[in-house]
CSV table of C-alpha atoms and ligand atoms in Angstrom, one decimal:
chain,number,residue,atom,x,y,z
A,1,MET,CA,-166.7,-126.6,-235.9
A,2,THR,CA,-164.6,-123.8,-234.3
A,3,SER,CA,-166.5,-120.5,-233.8
A,4,PRO,CA,-165.1,-117.6,-235.9
A,5,THR,CA,-162.9,-114.9,-234.3
A,6,PRO,CA,-165.1,-112.2,-232.8
A,7,ILE,CA,-165.3,-109.1,-234.9
A,8,LEU,CA,-165.2,-105.5,-233.8
A,9,LEU,CA,-166.8,-103.5,-236.5
A,10,VAL,CA,-165.6,-99.9,-236.7
A,11,LYS,CA,-167.3,-96.8,-238.1
A,12,SER,CA,-165.2,-93.9,-236.8
A,13,GLY,CA,-162.7,-91.9,-238.7
A,14,GLY,CA,-163.4,-93.5,-242.1
A,15,ALA,CA,-162.0,-96.6,-243.8
A,16,ALA,CA,-158.5,-95.1,-243.7
A,17,ALA,CA,-158.5,-95.1,-239.9
A,18,VAL,CA,-159.1,-98.8,-239.5
A,19,GLU,CA,-155.4,-99.7,-239.5
A,20,GLU,CA,-154.8,-97.3,-236.6
A,21,TRP,CA,-157.8,-98.8,-234.7
A,22,ARG,CA,-156.4,-102.3,-235.4
A,23,ALA,CA,-152.9,-101.4,-234.1
A,24,GLY,CA,-154.3,-99.8,-231.0
A,25,LEU,CA,-156.7,-102.6,-230.2
A,26,ALA,CA,-153.8,-105.1,-230.8
A,27,GLU,CA,-151.6,-103.1,-228.4
A,28,PHE,CA,-154.1,-103.0,-225.6
A,29,SER,CA,-156.3,-106.1,-225.8
A,30,ALA,CA,-153.8,-108.5,-224.1
A,31,GLY,CA,-153.8,-111.1,-226.8
A,32,LEU,CA,-157.6,-111.4,-227.0
A,33,PRO,CA,-158.6,-112.9,-230.3
A,34,LEU,CA,-160.4,-110.0,-232.1
A,35,GLU,CA,-160.6,-109.0,-235.7
A,36,VAL,CA,-161.0,-105.3,-236.4
A,37,ARG,CA,-163.0,-104.6,-239.6
A,38,TRP,CA,-164.4,-101.6,-241.4
A,39,TRP,CA,-168.1,-101.0,-241.1
A,40,ASP,CA,-168.7,-101.3,-244.9
A,41,ASP,CA,-166.4,-104.3,-245.5
A,42,PRO,CA,-168.6,-106.6,-247.7
A,43,ALA,CA,-166.7,-109.7,-246.6
A,44,VAL,CA,-167.7,-109.4,-242.9
A,45,ASP,CA,-169.9,-112.3,-241.7
A,46,PRO,CA,-172.7,-110.6,-239.7
A,47,GLN,CA,-172.8,-113.6,-237.3
A,48,ALA,CA,-169.2,-112.9,-236.2
A,49,VAL,CA,-169.8,-109.3,-235.3
A,50,GLU,CA,-169.8,-109.1,-231.4
A,51,TYR,CA,-168.8,-105.4,-230.9
A,52,ALA,CA,-169.3,-102.2,-232.8
A,53,LEU,CA,-167.3,-99.0,-232.3
A,54,VAL,CA,-169.3,-96.2,-233.9
A,55,TRP,CA,-169.9,-92.6,-234.6
A,56,GLN,CA,-173.3,-91.8,-236.1
A,57,PRO,CA,-174.3,-95.3,-237.3
A,58,GLU,CA,-177.0,-95.5,-239.9
A,59,ALA,CA,-180.5,-96.2,-238.5
A,60,GLY,CA,-181.3,-99.9,-238.5
A,61,ARG,CA,-177.7,-101.1,-239.1
A,62,LEU,CA,-176.8,-102.2,-235.6
A,63,ALA,CA,-180.0,-104.4,-235.5
A,64,ARG,CA,-178.5,-106.5,-238.3
A,65,TYR,CA,-175.9,-108.3,-236.1
A,66,PRO,CA,-177.6,-111.2,-234.2
A,67,ASN,CA,-174.5,-111.8,-231.9
A,68,LEU,CA,-173.7,-108.2,-231.1
A,69,LYS,CA,-172.8,-107.9,-227.4
A,70,ALA,CA,-172.1,-104.2,-227.0
A,71,ILE,CA,-172.1,-100.9,-228.8
A,72,LEU,CA,-169.1,-98.7,-228.1
A,73,SER,CA,-169.5,-95.0,-228.8
A,74,SER,CA,-166.4,-93.4,-230.3
A,75,ALA,CA,-167.5,-90.2,-228.5
A,76,ALA,CA,-168.5,-89.4,-224.9
A,77,GLY,CA,-172.0,-88.5,-226.0
A,78,VAL,CA,-174.3,-91.3,-227.2
A,79,ASP,CA,-177.1,-89.2,-228.7
A,80,HIS,CA,-175.7,-90.2,-232.2
A,81,ILE,CA,-176.4,-93.9,-231.4
A,82,LEU,CA,-179.7,-93.4,-229.5
A,83,ALA,CA,-181.1,-91.6,-232.6
A,84,ASP,CA,-181.5,-95.0,-234.2
A,85,PRO,CA,-185.1,-96.1,-233.7
A,86,GLU,CA,-184.2,-99.8,-234.3
A,87,LEU,CA,-181.3,-99.8,-231.7
A,88,PRO,CA,-181.3,-103.2,-230.0
A,89,ALA,CA,-182.8,-102.4,-226.6
A,90,ALA,CA,-181.0,-104.8,-224.4
A,91,LEU,CA,-177.4,-104.1,-225.5
A,92,PRO,CA,-175.0,-102.1,-223.4
A,93,VAL,CA,-174.0,-98.8,-225.0
A,94,VAL,CA,-170.6,-97.6,-223.7
A,95,ARG,CA,-169.5,-93.9,-223.7
A,96,MET,CA,-165.9,-93.1,-224.7
A,97,VAL,CA,-164.4,-91.2,-221.8
A,98,THR,CA,-160.6,-91.3,-221.5
A,99,PRO,CA,-158.2,-89.3,-219.3
A,100,GLU,CA,-157.2,-87.4,-222.5
A,101,THR,CA,-160.9,-86.4,-223.0
A,102,ARG,CA,-161.0,-84.9,-219.5
A,103,GLN,CA,-157.7,-83.1,-219.9
A,104,ARG,CA,-158.5,-81.8,-223.4
A,105,MET,CA,-162.0,-80.6,-222.4
A,106,ALA,CA,-160.7,-78.9,-219.3
A,107,GLU,CA,-158.0,-77.1,-221.4
A,108,PHE,CA,-160.5,-76.1,-224.1
A,109,THR,CA,-163.0,-74.7,-221.7
A,110,VAL,CA,-160.3,-72.7,-219.8
A,111,MET,CA,-159.1,-71.4,-223.1
A,112,ALA,CA,-162.7,-70.4,-223.9
A,113,SER,CA,-163.2,-68.7,-220.6
A,114,LEU,CA,-160.0,-66.7,-220.9
A,115,MET,CA,-160.8,-65.7,-224.5
A,116,LEU,CA,-164.2,-64.4,-223.3
A,117,GLN,CA,-162.9,-62.8,-220.2
A,118,LYS,CA,-160.3,-60.9,-222.3
A,119,ASP,CA,-162.8,-60.0,-225.0
A,120,MET,CA,-161.2,-61.9,-227.8
A,121,PRO,CA,-164.3,-61.4,-230.1
A,122,ARG,CA,-163.5,-57.7,-230.0
A,123,MET,CA,-159.8,-58.2,-230.8
A,124,ILE,CA,-160.7,-60.5,-233.7
A,125,ALA,CA,-163.1,-57.9,-235.1
A,126,GLN,CA,-160.5,-55.1,-234.7
A,127,GLN,CA,-157.9,-57.2,-236.5
A,128,ALA,CA,-160.3,-57.9,-239.4
A,129,ARG,CA,-160.7,-54.0,-239.7
A,130,ARG,CA,-156.9,-53.4,-239.1
A,131,ASP,CA,-158.1,-51.2,-236.3
A,132,TRP,CA,-155.6,-50.6,-233.4
A,133,VAL,CA,-157.7,-49.7,-230.4
A,134,GLU,CA,-156.0,-50.4,-227.1
A,135,PHE,CA,-158.1,-51.7,-224.2
A,136,ALA,CA,-157.6,-53.8,-221.1
A,137,SER,CA,-159.8,-56.7,-220.0
A,138,PRO,CA,-161.9,-55.4,-217.3
A,139,ARG,CA,-161.6,-58.3,-214.8
A,140,SER,CA,-159.1,-61.0,-213.9
A,141,ALA,CA,-160.0,-64.6,-213.3
A,142,ARG,CA,-160.4,-64.1,-209.6
A,143,GLU,CA,-163.2,-61.6,-210.3
A,144,MET,CA,-165.0,-63.9,-212.8
A,145,ARG,CA,-167.6,-66.4,-211.6
A,146,VAL,CA,-167.6,-69.5,-213.8
A,147,GLY,CA,-170.6,-71.8,-213.6
A,148,VAL,CA,-170.4,-75.4,-215.0
A,149,MET,CA,-173.6,-77.1,-215.9
A,150,GLY,CA,-173.0,-80.8,-215.6
A,151,LEU,CA,-170.5,-82.1,-213.1
A,152,GLY,CA,-169.9,-85.5,-214.7
A,153,ALA,CA,-166.7,-87.0,-216.0
A,154,LEU,CA,-165.9,-83.9,-218.1
A,155,GLY,CA,-167.7,-81.1,-216.2
A,156,LEU,CA,-165.9,-81.8,-213.0
A,157,ALA,CA,-162.5,-81.8,-214.7
A,158,CYS,CA,-163.3,-78.4,-216.3
A,159,ALA,CA,-164.5,-77.0,-213.0
A,160,ARG,CA,-161.3,-78.1,-211.2
A,161,MET,CA,-159.0,-76.6,-213.9
A,162,HIS,CA,-160.9,-73.3,-213.7
A,163,ALA,CA,-160.6,-73.3,-209.9
A,164,ALA,CA,-156.9,-74.1,-210.1
A,165,ILE,CA,-156.2,-70.9,-212.1
A,166,GLY,CA,-158.2,-68.7,-209.8
A,167,PHE,CA,-161.7,-68.5,-211.3
A,168,ALA,CA,-164.5,-68.5,-208.7
A,169,VAL,CA,-166.2,-71.7,-209.7
A,170,ALA,CA,-169.6,-73.3,-209.1
A,171,GLY,CA,-171.2,-76.4,-210.6
A,172,TRP,CA,-174.8,-77.5,-211.2
A,173,ALA,CA,-175.8,-81.1,-211.5
A,174,ARG,CA,-178.9,-83.3,-211.0
A,175,SER,CA,-177.9,-84.6,-207.6
A,176,PRO,CA,-176.4,-82.8,-204.7
A,177,ARG,CA,-172.7,-83.2,-203.9
A,178,ASP,CA,-169.7,-81.6,-202.1
A,179,GLU,CA,-166.7,-80.8,-204.1
A,180,ALA,CA,-163.6,-79.1,-202.8
A,181,GLY,CA,-162.9,-75.6,-204.2
A,182,MET,CA,-166.3,-74.9,-205.7
A,183,ASP,CA,-170.0,-74.3,-204.7
A,184,CYS,CA,-172.3,-77.1,-205.8
A,185,TYR,CA,-175.9,-76.6,-206.8
A,186,ALA,CA,-178.4,-79.3,-207.7
A,187,GLY,CA,-181.7,-79.7,-209.5
A,188,ALA,CA,-184.3,-77.3,-210.9
A,189,ALA,CA,-184.8,-75.7,-207.5
A,190,GLN,CA,-181.2,-74.4,-207.2
A,191,LEU,CA,-180.8,-73.4,-210.8
A,192,PRO,CA,-181.8,-69.8,-210.3
A,193,ASP,CA,-179.2,-69.2,-207.6
A,194,PHE,CA,-176.6,-70.9,-209.7
A,195,LEU,CA,-177.4,-68.7,-212.7
A,196,ALA,CA,-177.6,-65.5,-210.7
A,197,ARG,CA,-173.9,-65.9,-209.6
A,198,THR,CA,-172.5,-66.9,-213.0
A,199,ASP,CA,-170.6,-64.6,-215.3
A,200,ILE,CA,-169.4,-67.4,-217.7
A,201,LEU,CA,-171.8,-70.3,-218.1
A,202,ILE,CA,-170.2,-73.5,-219.4
A,203,CYS,CA,-172.6,-76.3,-220.6
A,204,LEU,CA,-171.4,-79.8,-220.2
A,205,LEU,CA,-174.7,-81.6,-219.9
A,206,PRO,CA,-175.7,-84.7,-221.8
A,207,ASP,CA,-178.4,-84.5,-224.4
A,208,THR,CA,-181.6,-85.7,-222.7
A,209,PRO,CA,-185.3,-84.6,-222.9
A,210,ASP,CA,-184.7,-82.6,-219.6
A,211,THR,CA,-181.7,-80.7,-221.1
A,212,HIS,CA,-183.1,-80.1,-224.6
A,213,HIS,CA,-183.0,-76.3,-225.3
A,214,ILE,CA,-182.2,-75.7,-221.6
A,215,ILE,CA,-180.3,-72.5,-222.7
A,216,ASP,CA,-183.4,-70.5,-223.7
A,217,ALA,CA,-184.7,-67.0,-223.1
A,218,ARG,CA,-185.9,-67.9,-219.6
A,219,LEU,CA,-182.5,-69.3,-218.5
A,220,LEU,CA,-180.5,-66.5,-220.2
A,221,ALA,CA,-182.6,-63.8,-218.4
A,222,GLN,CA,-181.5,-65.3,-215.1
A,223,LEU,CA,-177.8,-64.6,-215.8
A,224,PRO,CA,-176.3,-61.3,-214.8
A,225,ALA,CA,-176.1,-58.7,-217.5
A,226,GLY,CA,-173.1,-59.2,-219.7
A,227,ALA,CA,-172.7,-62.9,-218.9
A,228,MET,CA,-171.1,-65.1,-221.5
A,229,ILE,CA,-171.8,-68.6,-222.7
A,230,VAL,CA,-169.6,-71.6,-223.6
A,231,ASN,CA,-171.5,-74.5,-225.1
A,232,VAL,CA,-169.4,-77.7,-225.4
A,233,GLY,CA,-172.3,-80.1,-224.5
A,234,ARG,CA,-174.6,-80.5,-227.5
A,235,GLY,CA,-176.1,-78.1,-230.0
A,236,SER,CA,-179.6,-79.2,-228.8
A,237,HIS,CA,-178.9,-77.5,-225.4
A,238,VAL,CA,-179.1,-74.0,-227.0
A,239,HIS,CA,-182.3,-72.5,-228.4
A,240,ALA,CA,-180.5,-70.6,-231.1
A,241,PRO,CA,-183.0,-67.8,-231.7
A,242,ASP,CA,-183.2,-67.0,-228.0
A,243,LEU,CA,-179.4,-66.8,-227.7
A,244,LEU,CA,-179.1,-64.6,-230.7
A,245,ALA,CA,-181.8,-62.3,-229.4
A,246,ALA,CA,-180.1,-62.1,-226.0
A,247,LEU,CA,-176.8,-61.3,-227.7
A,248,ASP,CA,-178.3,-58.6,-229.9
A,249,ALA,CA,-180.1,-57.1,-226.8
A,250,GLY,CA,-176.7,-56.9,-225.1
A,251,HIS,CA,-177.9,-59.0,-222.1
A,252,ILE,CA,-175.4,-61.8,-223.1
A,253,GLY,CA,-172.0,-60.4,-223.8
A,254,ALA,CA,-170.5,-63.1,-226.0
A,255,ALA,CA,-170.5,-66.9,-226.7
A,256,LEU,CA,-168.2,-69.6,-227.8
A,257,LEU,CA,-170.1,-72.5,-229.4
A,258,ASP,CA,-168.5,-75.8,-230.3
A,259,VAL,CA,-171.5,-77.9,-230.9
A,260,PHE,CA,-174.6,-77.3,-233.1
A,261,GLU,CA,-178.0,-78.9,-233.8
A,262,ARG,CA,-176.8,-79.4,-237.4
A,263,GLU,CA,-173.2,-80.4,-237.9
A,264,PRO,CA,-171.3,-79.3,-239.9
A,265,LEU,CA,-172.9,-75.9,-239.2
A,266,PRO,CA,-174.5,-74.9,-242.5
A,267,PRO,CA,-172.8,-71.9,-244.2
A,268,ASP,CA,-175.9,-69.7,-243.9
A,269,ALA,CA,-176.3,-70.2,-240.1
A,270,PRO,CA,-176.3,-66.8,-238.3
A,271,PHE,CA,-173.9,-68.1,-235.7
A,272,TRP,CA,-171.0,-67.9,-238.3
A,273,ARG,CA,-171.5,-64.2,-238.8
A,274,HIS,CA,-172.4,-62.9,-235.4
A,275,PRO,CA,-169.6,-60.5,-234.1
A,276,ARG,CA,-170.0,-61.7,-230.5
A,277,ILE,CA,-169.9,-65.4,-231.3
A,278,MET,CA,-166.9,-67.6,-231.7
A,279,VAL,CA,-167.6,-70.9,-233.6
A,280,THR,CA,-165.4,-74.0,-233.2
A,281,PRO,CA,-166.0,-77.2,-235.2
A,282,HIS,CA,-166.9,-79.7,-232.4
A,283,ALA,CA,-163.3,-79.7,-231.6
A,284,ALA,CA,-163.3,-79.3,-227.8
A,285,ALA,CA,-162.0,-82.7,-226.6
A,286,THR,CA,-161.4,-85.4,-229.2
A,287,PRO,CA,-158.9,-87.8,-227.7
A,288,SER,CA,-156.2,-89.5,-229.9
A,289,ARG,CA,-157.3,-92.7,-231.6
A,290,ARG,CA,-154.7,-94.7,-229.6
A,291,GLU,CA,-156.3,-93.6,-226.3
A,292,ARG,CA,-159.7,-94.4,-227.6
A,293,ALA,CA,-158.4,-97.9,-228.7
A,294,ARG,CA,-157.0,-98.3,-225.2
A,295,GLN,CA,-160.5,-97.6,-223.7
A,296,ALA,CA,-162.3,-99.8,-226.3
A,297,ALA,CA,-159.9,-102.7,-225.4
A,298,ALA,CA,-160.6,-102.2,-221.7
A,299,THR,CA,-164.3,-102.2,-222.3
A,300,ILE,CA,-164.1,-105.5,-224.4
A,301,LEU,CA,-161.8,-107.1,-221.9
A,302,ALA,CA,-164.2,-106.2,-219.0
A,303,LEU,CA,-167.2,-107.6,-221.0
A,304,ARG,CA,-165.3,-110.8,-221.8
A,305,ALA,CA,-164.5,-111.2,-218.1
A,306,GLY,CA,-168.2,-110.9,-217.2
A,307,LYS,CA,-167.6,-107.4,-215.6
A,308,THR,CA,-169.4,-104.2,-216.1
A,309,PRO,CA,-167.2,-101.8,-218.0
A,310,GLU,CA,-166.8,-98.1,-217.1
A,311,HIS,CA,-169.0,-95.5,-218.6
A,312,VAL,CA,-172.0,-97.6,-219.6
A,313,TYR,CA,-174.9,-95.5,-220.7
A,314,ASP,CA,-177.7,-95.7,-218.1
A,315,ARG,CA,-181.0,-96.1,-219.9
A,316,GLU,CA,-183.1,-95.2,-216.9
A,317,ARG,CA,-181.3,-91.9,-216.1
A,318,GLY,CA,-181.0,-91.1,-219.8
A,319,TYR,CA,-177.2,-90.4,-219.7
B,401,NDP,P1,-171.6,-87.5,-217.6
B,401,NDP,O1,-172.7,-88.4,-217.9
B,401,NDP,O2,-170.4,-88.0,-216.9
B,401,NDP,O3,-172.1,-86.3,-216.7
B,401,NDP,C1,-173.3,-85.7,-216.9
B,401,NDP,C2,-173.6,-84.6,-215.9
B,401,NDP,O4,-174.7,-83.9,-216.2
B,401,NDP,C3,-173.8,-85.1,-214.5
B,401,NDP,O5,-173.1,-84.3,-213.5
B,401,NDP,C4,-175.3,-85.1,-214.3
B,401,NDP,O6,-175.7,-84.9,-212.9
B,401,NDP,C5,-175.6,-83.8,-215.1
B,401,NDP,N1,-177.0,-83.8,-215.5
B,401,NDP,C6,-177.6,-84.7,-216.3
B,401,NDP,N2,-178.9,-84.4,-216.5
B,401,NDP,C7,-179.1,-83.2,-215.7
B,401,NDP,C8,-180.2,-82.4,-215.5
B,401,NDP,N3,-181.4,-82.7,-216.0
B,401,NDP,N4,-180.1,-81.4,-214.6
B,401,NDP,C9,-178.9,-81.1,-214.1
B,401,NDP,N5,-177.8,-81.9,-214.3
B,401,NDP,C10,-177.9,-82.9,-215.1
B,401,NDP,O7,-171.2,-86.8,-218.9
B,401,NDP,P2,-169.8,-86.3,-219.4
B,401,NDP,O8,-169.3,-85.3,-218.4
B,401,NDP,O9,-168.9,-87.4,-219.8
B,401,NDP,O10,-170.1,-85.6,-220.8
B,401,NDP,C11,-171.1,-84.6,-220.9
B,401,NDP,C12,-171.4,-84.3,-222.3
B,401,NDP,O11,-170.4,-83.5,-223.0
B,401,NDP,C13,-171.6,-85.5,-223.3
B,401,NDP,O12,-172.8,-86.1,-223.1
B,401,NDP,C14,-171.4,-84.9,-224.6
B,401,NDP,O13,-172.7,-84.4,-225.1
B,401,NDP,C15,-170.5,-83.6,-224.4
B,401,NDP,N6,-169.2,-83.8,-225.0
B,401,NDP,C16,-168.8,-82.9,-225.9
B,401,NDP,C17,-167.6,-82.9,-226.5
B,401,NDP,C18,-167.1,-81.9,-227.5
B,401,NDP,O14,-166.1,-82.1,-228.2
B,401,NDP,N7,-167.8,-80.8,-227.6
B,401,NDP,C19,-166.6,-84.0,-226.2
B,401,NDP,C20,-167.1,-84.9,-225.1
B,401,NDP,C21,-168.3,-84.8,-224.6
B,401,NDP,P3,-175.4,-86.0,-211.8
B,401,NDP,O15,-173.9,-85.9,-211.5
B,401,NDP,O16,-176.3,-85.6,-210.7
B,401,NDP,O17,-175.8,-87.3,-212.4
B,402,OXD,C1,-168.5,-86.0,-228.0
B,402,OXD,C2,-167.1,-86.4,-228.1
B,402,OXD,O1,-169.3,-86.7,-227.3
B,402,OXD,O2,-166.4,-85.7,-229.0
B,402,OXD,O3,-168.9,-84.9,-228.5
B,402,OXD,O4,-166.6,-87.2,-227.4
């Protein structure tokens, strides 16, 4: 008896996106026999499912496929997969990081820094009131110190793009390193020095127990007065009441928030209405489906060849 064609089950972008995933996988998987099927397709034989490409899979669902070989996240973060208490413990979980993700995230964070530097929240408020008040942004990029928390695949790309347009850049990570064009800080011991020299703090950390609510009253108090926040990591990095209190007290000047503990952000969330906060809908860096299909195909081809694919989530480190 011939074994069935391996199935890649997809839960990302809805049923309507499956055709696009299928076309992308066919384009990049070098003739590998692979059927791409929708997550809720009732005709799928669970025995044939070898790969799953998912965003926010329901708890317990991935444990139903006895021949599953790998779980591919359709996002760079994997917190939406790790939230499943029945997640099969031994399977590789692979993060979705593409060159497009790096480029888009770097562009987005530079946009955020420039909007904050030029006081766009004030201009948006003035426009809402039809109030013409001229003012000039007080500093140029060269006089603004940007600090990037997390110097991984995405944080490093952001730090480099900021440095390229003249911001004074530093980065903070878990392990020490040397990077051209920026000062690097590492670990809890060097966090205070990193914060003390940071006018715009950009968070690109992964969601781990160590980084949960890391942006709290204690951390905010260590930033210079008027510092600004860009959170593109995860909503869980920000302790919301502490950030709101620091904004209301004027210690924090403004914030751009792209990620939230509850998404979609509920209509009654105070972040929506705060005059010094810009809210964006988790839109910082989603790459095109074709690029993600290219990355998914590369992952599956590596696994089929007995190699370790790029960007495998490291259970020991927690990211
Ligand atoms: P990586 O895993 O490549 O990098 C993580 C970085 O964080 C590393 O530099 C690591 O340090 C550092 N880090 C981890 N834990 C700590 C800690 N306790 N203290 C200090 N530094 C720490 O992740 P990516 O760059 O690919 O992505 C980061 C996050 O961005 C994702 O997990 C996701 O949550 C978010 N994201 C958001 C998007 C959006 O649209 N808003 C889009 C894509 C991603 P070290 O280098 O020493 O290991
Ligand atoms: C994420 C992503 O992890 O969009 O947020 O890739």
